[in-house]
CSV table of C-alpha atoms (C1' of nucleotides) in Angstrom, one decimal:
chain,number,residue,atom,x,y,z
A,1,UNK,CA,-38.2,26.5,19.0
A,2,UNK,CA,-35.7,26.0,16.2
A,3,UNK,CA,-33.2,24.9,18.8
A,4,UNK,CA,-34.5,21.4,19.1
A,5,UNK,CA,-34.9,21.1,15.3
A,6,UNK,CA,-31.4,22.3,14.8
A,7,UNK,CA,-30.1,19.9,17.4
A,8,UNK,CA,-31.9,17.1,15.6
A,9,UNK,CA,-30.3,18.0,12.3
A,10,UNK,CA,-26.9,18.2,13.9
A,11,UNK,CA,-27.3,14.8,15.4
A,12,UNK,CA,-28.4,13.4,12.0
A,13,UNK,CA,-25.4,15.1,10.4
A,14,UNK,CA,-23.0,13.7,13.0
A,15,UNK,CA,-24.4,10.2,12.7
A,16,UNK,CA,-24.3,10.2,8.9
A,17,UNK,CA,-20.9,11.7,8.7
A,18,UNK,CA,-19.5,9.0,11.0
A,19,UNK,CA,-21.3,6.3,9.0
A,20,UNK,CA,-19.7,7.6,5.8
A,21,UNK,CA,-16.2,8.0,7.3
A,22,UNK,CA,-16.4,4.4,8.7
A,23,UNK,CA,-17.5,3.1,5.4
A,24,UNK,CA,-14.9,5.2,3.5
A,25,UNK,CA,-12.0,3.9,5.7
A,26,UNK,CA,-12.9,0.4,4.8
A,27,UNK,CA,-13.4,1.0,1.1
A,28,UNK,CA,-10.3,3.1,0.7
A,29,UNK,CA,-8.4,0.3,2.5
A,30,UNK,CA,-9.7,-2.4,0.2
A,31,UNK,CA,-9.4,-0.6,-3.1
A,32,UNK,CA,-7.0,2.3,-2.8
A,33,UNK,CA,-7.9,5.9,-3.4
A,34,UNK,CA,-8.7,5.7,-7.1
A,35,UNK,CA,-10.2,2.2,-6.8
A,36,UNK,CA,-12.6,3.3,-4.2
A,37,UNK,CA,-15.8,4.8,-5.7
A,38,UNK,CA,-18.2,7.1,-4.0
A,39,UNK,CA,-20.9,4.7,-5.1
A,40,UNK,CA,-19.3,1.8,-3.2
A,41,UNK,CA,-18.7,4.0,-0.2
A,42,UNK,CA,-22.3,5.1,-0.2
A,43,UNK,CA,-23.6,1.5,-0.5
A,44,UNK,CA,-21.3,0.4,2.4
A,45,UNK,CA,-22.8,3.3,4.5
A,46,UNK,CA,-26.3,2.4,3.3
A,47,UNK,CA,-26.9,5.9,2.0
A,48,UNK,CA,-27.5,7.3,-1.5
A,49,UNK,CA,-24.4,8.4,-3.3
A,50,UNK,CA,-25.6,12.0,-3.5
A,51,UNK,CA,-25.5,12.2,0.3
A,52,UNK,CA,-21.9,11.4,0.4
A,53,UNK,CA,-21.2,14.4,-1.8
A,54,UNK,CA,-23.7,16.5,0.1
A,55,UNK,CA,-21.8,15.9,3.4
A,56,UNK,CA,-18.2,16.0,2.1
A,57,UNK,CA,-18.5,17.8,-1.3
A,58,UNK,CA,-15.7,15.8,-2.9
A,59,UNK,CA,-14.1,12.4,-2.6
A,60,UNK,CA,-10.7,14.0,-1.9
A,61,UNK,CA,-12.2,15.9,1.1
A,62,UNK,CA,-13.7,12.7,2.5
A,63,UNK,CA,-10.3,11.0,2.1
A,64,UNK,CA,-8.6,13.8,3.9
A,65,UNK,CA,-11.1,13.5,6.8
A,66,UNK,CA,-10.4,9.7,7.0
A,67,UNK,CA,-6.6,10.3,7.1
A,68,UNK,CA,-7.0,13.0,9.9
A,69,UNK,CA,-8.9,10.6,12.1
A,70,UNK,CA,-6.3,7.9,11.6
A,71,UNK,CA,-3.4,10.1,12.5
A,72,UNK,CA,-5.2,11.2,15.7
A,73,UNK,CA,-5.8,7.5,16.7
A,74,UNK,CA,-2.2,6.7,15.8
A,75,UNK,CA,-0.9,9.4,18.1
A,76,UNK,CA,-3.0,8.1,21.0
A,77,UNK,CA,-1.1,4.8,21.0
A,78,UNK,CA,2.0,6.8,22.0
A,79,UNK,CA,0.6,7.3,25.5
A,80,UNK,CA,1.3,3.7,26.3
A,81,UNK,CA,4.9,4.5,25.7
A,82,UNK,CA,5.1,7.7,27.7
A,83,UNK,CA,3.3,6.7,30.8
A,84,UNK,CA,5.8,4.0,31.8
A,85,UNK,CA,9.2,5.2,33.1
A,86,UNK,CA,11.3,2.1,32.8
A,87,UNK,CA,12.2,0.7,29.3
A,88,UNK,CA,10.8,-2.8,29.8
A,89,UNK,CA,7.3,-1.6,30.7
A,90,UNK,CA,7.4,1.3,28.1
A,91,UNK,CA,8.5,-0.9,25.2
A,92,UNK,CA,6.2,-3.8,26.2
A,93,UNK,CA,3.1,-1.7,26.5
A,94,UNK,CA,3.9,0.3,23.4
A,95,UNK,CA,4.3,-2.9,21.3
A,96,UNK,CA,1.1,-4.4,22.7
A,97,UNK,CA,-0.8,-1.2,22.1
A,98,UNK,CA,0.4,-1.0,18.5
A,99,UNK,CA,-0.5,-4.7,17.9
A,100,UNK,CA,-3.9,-4.1,19.3
A,101,UNK,CA,-4.4,-1.2,16.9
A,102,UNK,CA,-3.4,-3.5,14.0
A,103,UNK,CA,-5.9,-6.0,15.2
A,104,UNK,CA,-8.8,-3.6,15.9
A,105,UNK,CA,-8.3,-1.1,13.2
A,106,UNK,CA,-6.9,-3.0,10.2
A,107,UNK,CA,-8.5,-0.7,7.7
A,108,UNK,CA,-7.1,2.4,9.3
A,109,UNK,CA,-3.6,0.9,9.2
A,110,UNK,CA,-4.0,0.0,5.5
A,111,UNK,CA,-5.3,3.4,4.4
A,112,UNK,CA,-2.3,5.0,6.1
A,113,UNK,CA,0.1,2.5,4.5
A,114,UNK,CA,-1.4,3.1,1.1
A,115,UNK,CA,-1.1,6.8,1.5
A,116,UNK,CA,2.5,6.8,2.5
A,117,UNK,CA,3.3,4.2,-0.1
A,118,UNK,CA,2.1,6.5,-2.8
A,119,UNK,CA,4.1,9.5,-1.6
A,120,UNK,CA,1.9,10.8,1.2
A,121,UNK,CA,0.7,13.6,-1.1
A,122,UNK,CA,-2.2,14.4,1.1
A,123,UNK,CA,-1.1,13.4,4.6
A,124,UNK,CA,2.3,14.9,4.1
A,125,UNK,CA,0.8,18.3,4.4
A,126,UNK,CA,-0.3,17.8,8.0
A,127,UNK,CA,1.6,15.0,9.7
A,128,UNK,CA,5.2,16.3,9.1
A,129,UNK,CA,5.5,18.3,12.2
A,130,UNK,CA,3.7,15.9,14.5
A,131,UNK,CA,6.0,13.0,13.3
A,132,UNK,CA,9.2,14.9,13.8
A,133,UNK,CA,8.3,16.1,17.2
A,134,UNK,CA,7.1,12.7,18.3
A,135,UNK,CA,10.4,11.0,17.3
A,136,UNK,CA,12.6,13.8,18.7
A,137,UNK,CA,11.0,13.5,22.1
A,138,UNK,CA,11.2,9.7,22.3
A,139,UNK,CA,14.7,9.6,20.9
A,140,UNK,CA,15.8,11.6,24.0
A,141,UNK,CA,14.2,9.1,26.3
A,142,UNK,CA,15.8,6.1,24.6
A,143,UNK,CA,19.2,7.8,24.6
A,144,UNK,CA,18.8,8.4,28.4
A,145,UNK,CA,18.1,4.7,28.9
A,146,UNK,CA,21.3,3.9,27.0
A,147,UNK,CA,23.4,6.3,29.0
A,148,UNK,CA,22.1,4.9,32.2
A,149,UNK,CA,23.0,1.4,31.0
A,150,UNK,CA,19.4,0.2,31.1
A,151,UNK,CA,19.4,-1.0,27.5
A,152,UNK,CA,22.0,-1.7,24.8
A,153,UNK,CA,23.3,1.0,22.6
A,154,UNK,CA,21.0,1.0,19.6
A,155,UNK,CA,19.9,3.7,17.2
A,156,UNK,CA,16.6,5.0,18.6
A,157,UNK,CA,15.2,5.9,15.2
A,158,UNK,CA,15.9,2.4,13.8
A,159,UNK,CA,14.3,0.9,16.9
A,160,UNK,CA,11.1,2.8,16.5
A,161,UNK,CA,11.0,2.1,12.8
A,162,UNK,CA,11.4,-1.6,13.4
A,163,UNK,CA,8.5,-1.5,16.0
A,164,UNK,CA,6.3,0.4,13.6
A,165,UNK,CA,7.2,-1.8,10.6
A,166,UNK,CA,6.6,-5.0,12.5
A,167,UNK,CA,3.4,-4.2,14.3
A,168,UNK,CA,1.8,-2.5,11.3
A,169,UNK,CA,2.8,-5.4,9.1
A,170,UNK,CA,0.3,-7.5,11.1
A,171,UNK,CA,-2.5,-5.3,9.7
A,172,UNK,CA,-1.1,-4.3,6.3
A,173,UNK,CA,0.2,-7.8,5.3
A,174,UNK,CA,-2.5,-9.8,7.0
A,175,UNK,CA,-3.3,-11.5,3.7
A,176,UNK,CA,0.3,-12.9,3.7
A,177,UNK,CA,-0.1,-14.2,7.3
A,178,UNK,CA,-3.4,-15.8,6.4
A,179,UNK,CA,-1.8,-17.7,3.5
A,180,UNK,CA,0.9,-19.0,5.9
A,181,UNK,CA,-1.8,-19.9,8.4
A,182,UNK,CA,-3.4,-22.3,5.9
A,183,UNK,CA,-5.7,-19.7,4.5
A,184,UNK,CA,-7.3,-18.9,7.9
A,185,UNK,CA,-7.3,-15.6,9.7
A,186,UNK,CA,-5.6,-15.6,13.1
A,187,UNK,CA,-7.8,-16.5,16.1
A,188,UNK,CA,-7.6,-14.1,19.1
A,189,UNK,CA,-5.4,-16.6,20.9
A,190,UNK,CA,-3.0,-17.0,18.0
A,191,UNK,CA,-2.8,-13.2,17.8
A,192,UNK,CA,-2.0,-13.0,21.5
A,193,UNK,CA,0.8,-15.4,21.1
A,194,UNK,CA,2.3,-13.6,18.1
A,195,UNK,CA,2.1,-10.4,20.1
A,196,UNK,CA,4.1,-11.9,22.9
A,197,UNK,CA,6.7,-13.1,20.4
A,198,UNK,CA,7.0,-9.6,19.0
A,199,UNK,CA,7.4,-8.2,22.5
A,200,UNK,CA,10.2,-10.7,23.2
A,201,UNK,CA,12.0,-10.0,20.0
A,202,UNK,CA,11.9,-6.2,20.6
A,203,UNK,CA,13.1,-6.6,24.2
A,204,UNK,CA,15.9,-8.9,23.1
A,205,UNK,CA,16.8,-6.4,20.4
A,206,UNK,CA,17.6,-3.8,23.1
A,207,UNK,CA,19.1,-6.4,25.5
A,208,UNK,CA,16.4,-6.5,28.2
A,209,UNK,CA,16.0,-9.8,30.1
B,1,UNK,CA,15.3,-16.3,-44.9
B,2,UNK,CA,12.6,-15.3,-42.5
B,3,UNK,CA,14.9,-16.4,-39.7
B,4,UNK,CA,16.8,-13.2,-39.4
B,5,UNK,CA,13.7,-11.1,-39.8
B,6,UNK,CA,12.0,-13.1,-37.1
B,7,UNK,CA,15.0,-12.7,-34.8
B,8,UNK,CA,14.9,-9.0,-35.4
B,9,UNK,CA,11.2,-8.9,-34.5
B,10,UNK,CA,11.7,-11.0,-31.4
B,11,UNK,CA,14.5,-8.7,-30.3
B,12,UNK,CA,12.2,-5.7,-30.8
B,13,UNK,CA,9.5,-7.4,-28.8
B,14,UNK,CA,11.8,-8.3,-26.0
B,15,UNK,CA,13.2,-4.8,-25.8
B,16,UNK,CA,9.8,-3.1,-25.9
B,17,UNK,CA,8.3,-5.5,-23.4
B,18,UNK,CA,11.0,-4.8,-20.9
B,19,UNK,CA,10.6,-1.1,-21.5
B,20,UNK,CA,6.9,-1.4,-20.7
B,21,UNK,CA,7.3,-3.6,-17.7
B,22,UNK,CA,10.0,-1.3,-16.2
B,23,UNK,CA,7.7,1.7,-16.8
B,24,UNK,CA,4.7,-0.1,-15.4
B,25,UNK,CA,6.5,-1.1,-12.2
B,26,UNK,CA,7.2,2.5,-11.5
B,27,UNK,CA,3.7,3.8,-12.4
B,28,UNK,CA,1.9,1.1,-10.5
B,29,UNK,CA,4.1,1.8,-7.5
B,30,UNK,CA,3.4,5.5,-7.6
B,31,UNK,CA,-0.3,5.5,-8.3
B,32,UNK,CA,-1.7,2.0,-7.4
B,33,UNK,CA,-3.4,-0.3,-9.9
B,34,UNK,CA,-6.5,1.8,-10.6
B,35,UNK,CA,-4.6,5.1,-10.4
B,36,UNK,CA,-2.0,3.9,-13.0
B,37,UNK,CA,-3.3,4.6,-16.5
B,38,UNK,CA,-2.0,2.8,-19.6
B,39,UNK,CA,-1.5,6.3,-21.0
B,40,UNK,CA,0.9,7.2,-18.3
B,41,UNK,CA,2.7,3.9,-18.5
B,42,UNK,CA,3.1,4.3,-22.3
B,43,UNK,CA,4.5,7.8,-21.9
B,44,UNK,CA,7.0,6.6,-19.2
B,45,UNK,CA,8.1,3.9,-21.7
B,46,UNK,CA,8.2,6.5,-24.5
B,47,UNK,CA,5.8,4.4,-26.7
B,48,UNK,CA,2.3,5.0,-28.0
B,49,UNK,CA,-0.5,3.8,-25.7
B,50,UNK,CA,-1.7,1.4,-28.4
B,51,UNK,CA,1.6,-0.5,-28.3
B,52,UNK,CA,1.1,-1.3,-24.6
B,53,UNK,CA,-2.2,-3.0,-25.5
B,54,UNK,CA,-0.6,-4.6,-28.5
B,55,UNK,CA,2.0,-6.3,-26.4
B,56,UNK,CA,0.0,-7.1,-23.2
B,57,UNK,CA,-3.6,-6.9,-24.4
B,58,UNK,CA,-5.0,-5.7,-21.1
B,59,UNK,CA,-3.8,-3.6,-18.2
B,60,UNK,CA,-4.5,-6.5,-15.9
B,61,UNK,CA,-2.2,-8.8,-17.9
B,62,UNK,CA,0.6,-6.3,-17.7
B,63,UNK,CA,0.1,-5.9,-14.0
B,64,UNK,CA,0.3,-9.7,-13.6
B,65,UNK,CA,3.6,-9.8,-15.5
B,66,UNK,CA,5.0,-7.1,-13.3
B,67,UNK,CA,4.0,-9.0,-10.1
B,68,UNK,CA,5.6,-12.2,-11.5
B,69,UNK,CA,8.9,-10.6,-12.1
B,70,UNK,CA,8.9,-9.1,-8.6
B,71,UNK,CA,8.2,-12.5,-6.9
B,72,UNK,CA,11.1,-14.0,-8.9
B,73,UNK,CA,13.5,-11.3,-7.7
B,74,UNK,CA,12.1,-11.6,-4.1
B,75,UNK,CA,12.9,-15.3,-4.1
B,76,UNK,CA,16.4,-14.7,-5.3
B,77,UNK,CA,17.3,-12.8,-2.2
B,78,UNK,CA,16.7,-15.9,-0.2
B,79,UNK,CA,19.9,-17.4,-1.5
B,80,UNK,CA,21.8,-15.1,0.7
B,81,UNK,CA,20.2,-16.8,3.6
B,82,UNK,CA,20.7,-20.4,2.4
B,83,UNK,CA,24.3,-20.3,1.4
B,84,UNK,CA,25.6,-19.5,4.9
B,85,UNK,CA,25.5,-22.4,7.4
B,86,UNK,CA,25.9,-20.4,10.7
B,87,UNK,CA,23.2,-18.2,12.0
B,88,UNK,CA,25.2,-15.0,12.2
B,89,UNK,CA,26.3,-15.1,8.6
B,90,UNK,CA,23.0,-16.2,7.3
B,91,UNK,CA,20.9,-13.6,9.1
B,92,UNK,CA,23.5,-10.8,8.5
B,93,UNK,CA,23.7,-11.5,4.8
B,94,UNK,CA,19.9,-12.0,4.4
B,95,UNK,CA,19.2,-8.7,6.1
B,96,UNK,CA,21.8,-6.9,4.0
B,97,UNK,CA,20.4,-8.5,0.8
B,98,UNK,CA,16.9,-7.4,1.7
B,99,UNK,CA,18.0,-3.9,2.5
B,100,UNK,CA,19.8,-3.7,-0.8
B,101,UNK,CA,16.7,-4.8,-2.6
B,102,UNK,CA,14.7,-2.1,-0.9
B,103,UNK,CA,17.3,0.5,-2.0
B,104,UNK,CA,17.7,-0.7,-5.6
B,105,UNK,CA,14.1,-1.7,-6.4
B,106,UNK,CA,11.9,0.5,-4.3
B,107,UNK,CA,9.1,0.5,-7.0
B,108,UNK,CA,9.1,-3.3,-6.9
B,109,UNK,CA,8.7,-3.4,-3.2
B,110,UNK,CA,5.9,-0.8,-3.3
B,111,UNK,CA,3.9,-2.7,-6.0
B,112,UNK,CA,4.1,-5.8,-4.0
B,113,UNK,CA,3.1,-4.1,-0.8
B,114,UNK,CA,0.2,-2.4,-2.6
B,115,UNK,CA,-0.9,-5.8,-4.0
B,116,UNK,CA,-0.9,-7.6,-0.6
B,117,UNK,CA,-2.4,-4.6,1.1
B,118,UNK,CA,-5.5,-4.8,-1.1
B,119,UNK,CA,-5.9,-8.5,-0.6
B,120,UNK,CA,-3.4,-10.1,-3.0
B,121,UNK,CA,-6.3,-10.8,-5.4
B,122,UNK,CA,-3.9,-11.3,-8.3
B,123,UNK,CA,-0.7,-12.5,-6.7
B,124,UNK,CA,-2.5,-14.7,-4.3
B,125,UNK,CA,-3.2,-17.1,-7.1
B,126,UNK,CA,0.5,-17.9,-7.8
B,127,UNK,CA,2.6,-17.1,-4.7
B,128,UNK,CA,0.7,-19.2,-2.1
B,129,UNK,CA,2.7,-22.4,-2.6
B,130,UNK,CA,6.1,-20.7,-3.0
B,131,UNK,CA,5.6,-18.7,0.2
B,132,UNK,CA,4.5,-21.7,2.3
B,133,UNK,CA,7.4,-23.8,1.1
B,134,UNK,CA,9.9,-21.1,1.6
B,135,UNK,CA,8.9,-20.5,5.2
B,136,UNK,CA,8.6,-24.2,6.1
B,137,UNK,CA,12.1,-24.9,4.9
B,138,UNK,CA,13.7,-22.0,6.7
B,139,UNK,CA,11.7,-22.6,9.9
B,140,UNK,CA,13.4,-26.0,10.1
B,141,UNK,CA,16.8,-24.4,9.8
B,142,UNK,CA,16.0,-21.8,12.6
B,143,UNK,CA,14.6,-24.5,14.9
B,144,UNK,CA,17.8,-26.5,14.4
B,145,UNK,CA,19.9,-23.5,15.5
B,146,UNK,CA,17.7,-23.2,18.6
B,147,UNK,CA,18.1,-26.8,19.5
B,148,UNK,CA,21.8,-26.6,19.0
B,149,UNK,CA,21.8,-23.6,21.4
B,150,UNK,CA,23.2,-21.3,18.7
B,151,UNK,CA,20.4,-18.7,19.1
B,152,UNK,CA,17.7,-17.9,21.6
B,153,UNK,CA,14.4,-19.6,21.4
B,154,UNK,CA,12.3,-17.4,19.2
B,155,UNK,CA,9.3,-18.2,17.0
B,156,UNK,CA,10.9,-18.5,13.5
B,157,UNK,CA,7.8,-17.2,11.7
B,158,UNK,CA,7.7,-14.1,13.8
B,159,UNK,CA,11.4,-13.6,13.2
B,160,UNK,CA,11.1,-13.8,9.4
B,161,UNK,CA,8.1,-11.5,9.5
B,162,UNK,CA,10.0,-9.0,11.5
B,163,UNK,CA,12.9,-9.0,9.0
B,164,UNK,CA,10.6,-8.7,6.1
B,165,UNK,CA,8.6,-5.9,7.7
B,166,UNK,CA,11.6,-3.9,8.7
B,167,UNK,CA,13.6,-4.2,5.6
B,168,UNK,CA,10.7,-3.6,3.2
B,169,UNK,CA,9.6,-0.7,5.3
B,170,UNK,CA,12.7,1.1,4.1
B,171,UNK,CA,11.3,1.0,0.6
B,172,UNK,CA,7.5,1.2,1.3
B,173,UNK,CA,7.6,4.0,3.9
B,174,UNK,CA,10.6,5.8,2.4
B,175,UNK,CA,8.5,9.0,2.4
B,176,UNK,CA,8.1,8.8,6.2
B,177,UNK,CA,11.9,8.4,6.6
B,178,UNK,CA,12.5,11.3,4.3
B,179,UNK,CA,10.3,13.5,6.5
B,180,UNK,CA,12.3,12.5,9.5
B,181,UNK,CA,15.5,13.2,7.6
B,182,UNK,CA,14.6,16.9,7.1
B,183,UNK,CA,12.9,16.2,3.8
B,184,UNK,CA,16.0,14.7,2.2
B,185,UNK,CA,16.3,11.2,0.9
B,186,UNK,CA,19.0,9.1,2.5
B,187,UNK,CA,22.5,9.2,1.1
B,188,UNK,CA,24.2,5.9,0.3
B,189,UNK,CA,26.3,6.4,3.5
B,190,UNK,CA,23.3,7.0,5.7
B,191,UNK,CA,21.6,3.9,4.2
B,192,UNK,CA,24.7,1.8,4.9
B,193,UNK,CA,24.6,2.9,8.5
B,194,UNK,CA,20.9,2.2,8.9
B,195,UNK,CA,21.5,-1.3,7.4
B,196,UNK,CA,24.1,-2.0,10.0
B,197,UNK,CA,21.7,-0.9,12.7
B,198,UNK,CA,19.0,-3.2,11.4
B,199,UNK,CA,21.5,-6.1,11.3
B,200,UNK,CA,22.5,-5.4,14.9
B,201,UNK,CA,18.9,-5.3,16.1
B,202,UNK,CA,18.1,-8.6,14.4
B,203,UNK,CA,21.2,-10.3,15.7
B,204,UNK,CA,20.3,-8.9,19.2
B,205,UNK,CA,16.8,-10.2,18.8
B,206,UNK,CA,18.0,-13.8,18.5
B,207,UNK,CA,20.8,-13.3,21.1
B,208,UNK,CA,23.9,-13.4,18.9
B,209,UNK,CA,26.9,-11.4,20.1
C,1,DG,C1',-32.2,17.4,4.4
C,2,DT,C1',-33.0,13.5,0.9
C,3,DC,C1',-32.6,11.3,-3.4
C,4,DT,C1',-33.3,10.5,-8.7
C,5,DA,C1',-31.7,11.6,-13.1
C,6,DT,C1',-28.2,13.3,-15.7
C,7,DA,C1',-24.1,16.0,-17.5
C,8,DC,C1',-19.4,15.8,-18.2
C,9,DG,C1',-14.7,14.1,-18.0
C,10,DT,C1',-11.6,10.3,-18.0
C,11,DT,C1',-9.8,5.9,-19.4
C,12,DG,C1',-9.4,1.1,-21.3
C,13,DA,C1',-9.5,-0.8,-25.5
C,14,DT,C1',-9.7,-1.3,-30.6
C,15,DA,C1',-10.3,-0.4,-35.7
C,16,DG,C1',-7.9,0.6,-39.5
C,17,DA,C1',-4.4,3.3,-42.1
C,18,DC,C1',0.5,3.0,-42.7
D,1,DG,C1',4.7,-4.3,-36.2
D,2,DT,C1',3.4,0.8,-35.4
D,3,DC,C1',0.4,4.4,-34.4
D,4,DT,C1',-3.7,7.9,-34.9
D,5,DA,C1',-8.5,8.4,-34.3
D,6,DT,C1',-12.3,6.9,-32.0
D,7,DC,C1',-15.7,4.6,-29.0
D,8,DA,C1',-18.0,2.6,-25.0
D,9,DA,C1',-17.9,2.2,-20.1
D,10,DC,C1',-17.5,4.1,-15.9
D,11,DG,C1',-17.2,7.5,-12.1
D,12,DT,C1',-17.5,12.2,-10.1
D,13,DA,C1',-20.3,15.7,-9.2
D,14,DT,C1',-24.6,18.3,-9.5
D,15,DA,C1',-29.3,20.1,-10.7
D,16,DG,C1',-33.6,20.0,-9.3
D,17,DA,C1',-37.9,17.5,-7.6
D,18,DC,C1',-39.6,16.0,-3.2
DNA sequence: GTCTATACGTTGATAGAC
DNA sequence: GTCTATCAACGTATAGAC
């Protein structure tokens, strides 16, 4: 008997928690941690403020959850690098994947940038190991390519940092791009073209083509 | 008679205003606009909180002044691009200049990133024209290089965006670099080497060398 | 599980003595 | 021009009715 009721409640909980996390991601991105108020988040989620505290207890907890989800999604993009053996495909697909993330999840990118900018006080606790491991593994791959003469001799860490910086900039500094684009946000077609240009610059940088 | 007194007061004012702006740049960088309190800024400047309001009236005013100074300094770095006629020197010196700025003025870079990240609500009012003009002029120069066959055909805007993104990332995401560097900040020597790597990647990207 | 009303702490800003 | 004391506004969090 209680099973179906419990299920119903759990569904409600899951739905509302997702509503709140989605809303929080956007509000944290737009206003920063301190600037974001639980009141604004609740309004964005179309729920009473008290419910936000009911589900997540504190604003800091909610923020931590938002960061966790972003890191998971960020890691997923790495697959597009790993599943292609040759440098041209791997780099091309990775850059495209990162550019798509900036396009589809601009708030996520901004929340992350904001967090690292201010010292990664919260995220630092849990993303340290993942980041180091990720870079170590891919550094090996890039160094192999260099030894096999497939790409020019470049510092792998600097290369990845450049790819992250450039692709994430399209989300984090979108306002600056908008200003340069006569105040208008990029159309899908414009964004596609910019993506191709970034791919070309990255391939050039390692001497492919 | 009052001349010398007035001079003295003006000197005091200038000294204190600079103290406060320096402190504010750091506190805004570390905590964001909302997270930065006038109390913390005043303590950082070793002055009573009331003096901050005496000199700048409001926190928003002070923030605006901080942004103005940053934009001025940012524009100055462009000289290292303009004073060299050939692409290799111009790009090399510009990248080095931008990397130096990230090293010497990390707080300035972070305040700017934070401002643009959250929609450039304040800076947008005054940096729109300067940015558009800056990019238009340099786009011409890059296109000339392309037509003269001095560099590969790349989109100038994407190129500049990549240079800004990468060089500013060394300030804005310094925490992430620190984590990858076993928790230690870069030494001057390490930073020099990274700078050389970035220069190489940028030159490769446009097909020089 | 939902929501209104409220307590409590923090912060921007100022009044007024020096 | 400097600084202490103070206030009003706001925001987090919760108590308690439904």
